Amino acid sequence: MSLLSVENLNIYYGNIHAVKGVTLTVNEGEVVCLIGANGAGKTTTLQAISGLLPIKNGMVNFEGKDITKIKSHEITNMGIAQVPEGRRIFSNLSVEDNLEMGAYKVDGTKEEEEAHMERIYGLFPVLRERKKQKAGTLSGGEQQMLSMGRALMTRPKLLLLDEPSMGLSPLFVDKIFETIEILKAEGRTILLVEQNANLALKVSDRGYVLETGKVVKEGLSADLRDDPSVKSAYLGA
Ligand code: ATP
């Protein structure tokens, strides 16, 4: 059974039919990517999964439960954490306080929370160095790490990453993708939305290609990377 399954998802913004019958699955321990051009419906799909947008028709199942009509905070409590496009950290709070905001959703002792925070600092040492610093003073790349760290503090069963490389310098893009590799090696389950199809297809097991709200191609990432139409449209070949 898949951890996440989305069936025939349809999302509208008023009269605009942004997502048209998207069907996808994510199995436990997999990294799955969703690639496509600007406006293809990638972010919309993620937001629908995490309960931030109403689903006109279609179904989202998580761990065998229908979550189509469930509110976003309950979906977070069930184990889906989204790292939104544009990070959305709390600029006026310290790095440490931002991470603690992620932990409040989780039952556990103070010691467990601290141990968990240590793991996040192990993943992103720069966050430890800057833990007392206001989050708004971090660079874009560091803010992306913080946003990922905060999501991981909720101990999600499924991590949704929305364009983690957007607006970052090449150095930070590499760092973010290295982190995704580490999370994958730890056996975490990730649904990754990316415009950088090259990197997304390198780090993932499987992928879906979205065009104007529809899945036009799906398969193993290694096969998609060799697919001539994917190459010419998305891989700059
Ligand atoms: P991007 O990388 O630019 O975010 P995307 O693939 O994530 O692209 P979406 O942001 O999901 O695409 O947008 C899908 C379609 O829905 C686009 O045509 C977009 O213009 C439209 N859309 C997105 N958000 C809204 C909104 N709040 N109101 C109206 N239309 C919207």
PDB file of N, CA, C and O and ligand atoms in Angstrom, residues 11-14 16-19 35-47 53 85 162-163 166 193-195 210 213, ligand 1:
ATOM      1  N   ILE A  11      -8.344  20.819  -9.003  1.00  0.00           N
ATOM      2  CA  ILE A  11      -8.339  22.040  -8.184  1.00  0.00           C
ATOM      3  C   ILE A  11      -8.650  23.239  -9.079  1.00  0.00           C
ATOM      4  O   ILE A  11      -8.093  23.371 -10.179  1.00  0.00           O
ATOM      5  N   TYR A  12      -9.518  24.070  -8.569  1.00  0.00           N
ATOM      6  CA  TYR A  12      -9.904  25.275  -9.304  1.00  0.00           C
ATOM      7  C   TYR A  12      -9.569  26.516  -8.475  1.00  0.00           C
ATOM      8  O   TYR A  12      -9.709  26.511  -7.255  1.00  0.00           O
ATOM      9  N   TYR A  13      -9.125  27.577  -9.162  1.00  0.00           N
ATOM     10  CA  TYR A  13      -9.094  28.917  -8.565  1.00  0.00           C
ATOM     11  C   TYR A  13     -10.196  29.680  -9.285  1.00  0.00           C
ATOM     12  O   TYR A  13      -9.994  30.121 -10.418  1.00  0.00           O
ATOM     13  N   GLY A  14     -11.349  29.815  -8.691  1.00  0.00           N
ATOM     14  CA  GLY A  14     -12.477  30.413  -9.415  1.00  0.00           C
ATOM     15  C   GLY A  14     -12.766  29.572 -10.648  1.00  0.00           C
ATOM     16  O   GLY A  14     -13.007  28.365 -10.537  1.00  0.00           O
ATOM     17  N   ILE A  16     -10.555  29.077 -13.025  1.00  0.00           N
ATOM     18  CA  ILE A  16      -9.318  28.490 -13.566  1.00  0.00           C
ATOM     19  C   ILE A  16      -9.159  27.061 -13.061  1.00  0.00           C
ATOM     20  O   ILE A  16      -9.095  26.819 -11.856  1.00  0.00           O
ATOM     21  N   HIS A  17      -9.091  26.129 -14.000  1.00  0.00           N
ATOM     22  CA  HIS A  17      -8.934  24.722 -13.653  1.00  0.00           C
ATOM     23  C   HIS A  17      -7.427  24.430 -13.614  1.00  0.00           C
ATOM     24  O   HIS A  17      -6.815  24.139 -14.639  1.00  0.00           O
ATOM     25  N   ALA A  18      -6.816  24.575 -12.431  1.00  0.00           N
ATOM     26  CA  ALA A  18      -5.347  24.561 -12.318  1.00  0.00           C
ATOM     27  C   ALA A  18      -4.775  23.150 -12.300  1.00  0.00           C
ATOM     28  O   ALA A  18      -3.696  22.903 -12.824  1.00  0.00           O
ATOM     29  N   VAL A  19      -5.485  22.219 -11.674  1.00  0.00           N
ATOM     30  CA  VAL A  19      -5.019  20.821 -11.621  1.00  0.00           C
ATOM     31  C   VAL A  19      -6.136  19.940 -12.168  1.00  0.00           C
ATOM     32  O   VAL A  19      -7.273  20.001 -11.703  1.00  0.00           O
ATOM     33  N   ILE A  35       7.892  17.429 -11.590  1.00  0.00           N
ATOM     34  CA  ILE A  35       8.569  18.485 -12.327  1.00  0.00           C
ATOM     35  C   ILE A  35       7.618  19.071 -13.363  1.00  0.00           C
ATOM     36  O   ILE A  35       6.585  18.476 -13.691  1.00  0.00           O
ATOM     37  N   GLY A  36       7.975  20.232 -13.862  1.00  0.00           N
ATOM     38  CA  GLY A  36       7.129  20.886 -14.852  1.00  0.00           C
ATOM     39  C   GLY A  36       7.431  22.366 -14.880  1.00  0.00           C
ATOM     40  O   GLY A  36       8.054  22.888 -13.957  1.00  0.00           O
ATOM     41  N   ALA A  37       6.972  23.023 -15.930  1.00  0.00           N
ATOM     42  CA  ALA A  37       7.268  24.443 -16.104  1.00  0.00           C
ATOM     43  C   ALA A  37       6.506  25.285 -15.086  1.00  0.00           C
ATOM     44  O   ALA A  37       5.642  24.780 -14.354  1.00  0.00           O
ATOM     45  N   ASN A  38       6.823  26.557 -15.079  1.00  0.00           N
ATOM     46  CA  ASN A  38       6.073  27.536 -14.314  1.00  0.00           C
ATOM     47  C   ASN A  38       4.587  27.428 -14.584  1.00  0.00           C
ATOM     48  O   ASN A  38       4.187  27.390 -15.748  1.00  0.00           O
ATOM     49  N   GLY A  39       3.791  27.378 -13.543  1.00  0.00           N
ATOM     50  CA  GLY A  39       2.346  27.392 -13.740  1.00  0.00           C
ATOM     51  C   GLY A  39       1.759  26.040 -14.122  1.00  0.00           C
ATOM     52  O   GLY A  39       0.574  25.937 -14.439  1.00  0.00           O
ATOM     53  N   ALA A  40       2.554  24.974 -14.075  1.00  0.00           N
ATOM     54  CA  ALA A  40       2.053  23.649 -14.466  1.00  0.00           C
ATOM     55  C   ALA A  40       1.085  23.065 -13.428  1.00  0.00           C
ATOM     56  O   ALA A  40       0.327  22.146 -13.718  1.00  0.00           O
ATOM     57  N   GLY A  41       1.135  23.606 -12.202  1.00  0.00           N
ATOM     58  CA  GLY A  41       0.220  23.111 -11.165  1.00  0.00           C
ATOM     59  C   GLY A  41       0.920  22.343 -10.052  1.00  0.00           C
ATOM     60  O   GLY A  41       0.271  21.662  -9.247  1.00  0.00           O
ATOM     61  N   LYS A  42       2.224  22.456  -9.968  1.00  0.00           N
ATOM     62  CA  LYS A  42       2.989  21.681  -8.983  1.00  0.00           C
ATOM     63  C   LYS A  42       2.675  22.131  -7.544  1.00  0.00           C
ATOM     64  O   LYS A  42       2.341  21.311  -6.690  1.00  0.00           O
ATOM     65  N   THR A  43       2.798  23.447  -7.327  1.00  0.00           N
ATOM     66  CA  THR A  43       2.538  23.978  -5.987  1.00  0.00           C
ATOM     67  C   THR A  43       1.084  23.728  -5.588  1.00  0.00           C
ATOM     68  O   THR A  43       0.790  23.356  -4.450  1.00  0.00           O
ATOM     69  N   THR A  44       0.194  23.914  -6.534  1.00  0.00           N
ATOM     70  CA  THR A  44      -1.229  23.702  -6.270  1.00  0.00           C
ATOM     71  C   THR A  44      -1.475  22.262  -5.807  1.00  0.00           C
ATOM     72  O   THR A  44      -2.228  22.019  -4.854  1.00  0.00           O
ATOM     73  N   THR A  45      -0.822  21.322  -6.461  1.00  0.00           N
ATOM     74  CA  THR A  45      -0.976  19.904  -6.087  1.00  0.00           C
ATOM     75  C   THR A  45      -0.503  19.678  -4.654  1.00  0.00           C
ATOM     76  O   THR A  45      -1.207  19.054  -3.839  1.00  0.00           O
ATOM     77  N   LEU A  46       0.669  20.233  -4.318  1.00  0.00           N
ATOM     78  CA  LEU A  46       1.191  20.048  -2.946  1.00  0.00           C
ATOM     79  C   LEU A  46       0.256  20.669  -1.913  1.00  0.00           C
ATOM     80  O   LEU A  46       0.007  20.093  -0.853  1.00  0.00           O
ATOM     81  N   GLN A  47      -0.237  21.873  -2.241  1.00  0.00           N
ATOM     82  CA  GLN A  47      -1.093  22.552  -1.264  1.00  0.00           C
ATOM     83  C   GLN A  47      -2.406  21.812  -1.047  1.00  0.00           C
ATOM     84  O   GLN A  47      -2.949  21.828   0.052  1.00  0.00           O
ATOM     85  N   LEU A  53      -5.704  23.865   0.227  1.00  0.00           N
ATOM     86  CA  LEU A  53      -6.645  24.261  -0.830  1.00  0.00           C
ATOM     87  C   LEU A  53      -7.794  23.260  -0.859  1.00  0.00           C
ATOM     88  O   LEU A  53      -7.566  22.055  -0.706  1.00  0.00           O
ATOM     89  N   GLU A  85       7.076  26.936  -0.605  1.00  0.00           N
ATOM     90  CA  GLU A  85       7.839  27.771  -1.517  1.00  0.00           C
ATOM     91  C   GLU A  85       8.044  29.119  -0.822  1.00  0.00           C
ATOM     92  O   GLU A  85       7.114  29.649  -0.219  1.00  0.00           O
ATOM     93  N   ASP A 162       8.574  22.150  -1.494  1.00  0.00           N
ATOM     94  CA  ASP A 162       8.136  22.952  -2.631  1.00  0.00           C
ATOM     95  C   ASP A 162       9.264  23.861  -3.111  1.00  0.00           C
ATOM     96  O   ASP A 162       9.588  24.842  -2.447  1.00  0.00           O
ATOM     97  N   GLU A 163       9.834  23.519  -4.238  1.00  0.00           N
ATOM     98  CA  GLU A 163      10.890  24.318  -4.877  1.00  0.00           C
ATOM     99  C   GLU A 163      11.998  24.716  -3.912  1.00  0.00           C
ATOM    100  O   GLU A 163      12.296  25.910  -3.759  1.00  0.00           O
ATOM    101  N   MET A 166      14.708  27.217  -5.165  1.00  0.00           N
ATOM    102  CA  MET A 166      14.338  28.487  -5.789  1.00  0.00           C
ATOM    103  C   MET A 166      15.087  29.676  -5.194  1.00  0.00           C
ATOM    104  O   MET A 166      15.092  29.886  -3.986  1.00  0.00           O
ATOM    105  N   VAL A 193       8.794  18.995  -5.213  1.00  0.00           N
ATOM    106  CA  VAL A 193       8.410  19.787  -6.371  1.00  0.00           C
ATOM    107  C   VAL A 193       9.607  20.636  -6.776  1.00  0.00           C
ATOM    108  O   VAL A 193      10.201  21.292  -5.921  1.00  0.00           O
ATOM    109  N   GLU A 194       9.994  20.573  -8.039  1.00  0.00           N
ATOM    110  CA  GLU A 194      11.176  21.334  -8.457  1.00  0.00           C
ATOM    111  C   GLU A 194      11.082  21.789  -9.903  1.00  0.00           C
ATOM    112  O   GLU A 194      10.629  21.043 -10.768  1.00  0.00           O
ATOM    113  N   GLN A 195      11.554  23.014 -10.131  1.00  0.00           N
ATOM    114  CA  GLN A 195      11.719  23.450 -11.520  1.00  0.00           C
ATOM    115  C   GLN A 195      13.064  22.993 -12.050  1.00  0.00           C
ATOM    116  O   GLN A 195      13.247  22.868 -13.251  1.00  0.00           O
ATOM    117  N   LEU A 210       4.419  17.294 -14.997  1.00  0.00           N
ATOM    118  CA  LEU A 210       3.135  17.997 -15.078  1.00  0.00           C
ATOM    119  C   LEU A 210       3.186  19.045 -16.179  1.00  0.00           C
ATOM    120  O   LEU A 210       4.159  19.786 -16.276  1.00  0.00           O
ATOM    121  N   GLY A 213      -1.447  21.383 -15.710  1.00  0.00           N
ATOM    122  CA  GLY A 213      -2.362  20.739 -14.765  1.00  0.00           C
ATOM    123  C   GLY A 213      -2.539  19.242 -14.927  1.00  0.00           C
ATOM    124  O   GLY A 213      -3.305  18.623 -14.183  1.00  0.00           O
TER     125      GLY A 213
HETATM  126  P1  ATP B   1       5.387  27.805 -10.103  1.00  0.00           P
HETATM  127  O1  ATP B   1       6.672  27.113 -10.191  1.00  0.00           O
HETATM  128  O2  ATP B   1       5.331  29.059 -10.913  1.00  0.00           O
HETATM  129  O3  ATP B   1       4.850  27.971  -8.728  1.00  0.00           O
HETATM  130  P2  ATP B   1       3.523  25.646 -10.411  1.00  0.00           P
HETATM  131  O4  ATP B   1       3.709  24.504 -11.331  1.00  0.00           O
HETATM  132  O5  ATP B   1       3.771  25.412  -8.977  1.00  0.00           O
HETATM  133  O6  ATP B   1       4.390  26.862 -10.909  1.00  0.00           O
HETATM  134  P3  ATP B   1       0.975  26.635  -9.626  1.00  0.00           P
HETATM  135  O7  ATP B   1       1.550  27.720  -8.786  1.00  0.00           O
HETATM  136  O8  ATP B   1       0.419  25.457  -8.965  1.00  0.00           O
HETATM  137  O9  ATP B   1       2.073  26.162 -10.661  1.00  0.00           O
HETATM  138  O10 ATP B   1      -0.103  27.275 -10.595  1.00  0.00           O
HETATM  139  C1  ATP B   1      -0.961  26.522 -11.440  1.00  0.00           C
HETATM  140  C2  ATP B   1      -1.926  27.440 -12.168  1.00  0.00           C
HETATM  141  O11 ATP B   1      -2.837  28.017 -11.225  1.00  0.00           O
HETATM  142  C3  ATP B   1      -1.269  28.607 -12.879  1.00  0.00           C
HETATM  143  O12 ATP B   1      -1.986  28.844 -14.079  1.00  0.00           O
HETATM  144  C4  ATP B   1      -1.434  29.749 -11.918  1.00  0.00           C
HETATM  145  O13 ATP B   1      -1.470  30.974 -12.603  1.00  0.00           O
HETATM  146  C5  ATP B   1      -2.767  29.438 -11.271  1.00  0.00           C
HETATM  147  N1  ATP B   1      -2.813  29.926  -9.873  1.00  0.00           N
HETATM  148  C6  ATP B   1      -1.964  29.622  -8.870  1.00  0.00           C
HETATM  149  N2  ATP B   1      -2.319  30.232  -7.732  1.00  0.00           N
HETATM  150  C7  ATP B   1      -3.422  30.959  -8.015  1.00  0.00           C
HETATM  151  C8  ATP B   1      -4.286  31.820  -7.267  1.00  0.00           C
HETATM  152  N3  ATP B   1      -4.081  32.018  -5.959  1.00  0.00           N
HETATM  153  N4  ATP B   1      -5.310  32.390  -7.898  1.00  0.00           N
HETATM  154  C9  ATP B   1      -5.537  32.172  -9.216  1.00  0.00           C
HETATM  155  N5  ATP B   1      -4.780  31.363  -9.969  1.00  0.00           N
HETATM  156  C10 ATP B   1      -3.746  30.773  -9.404  1.00  0.00           C
END
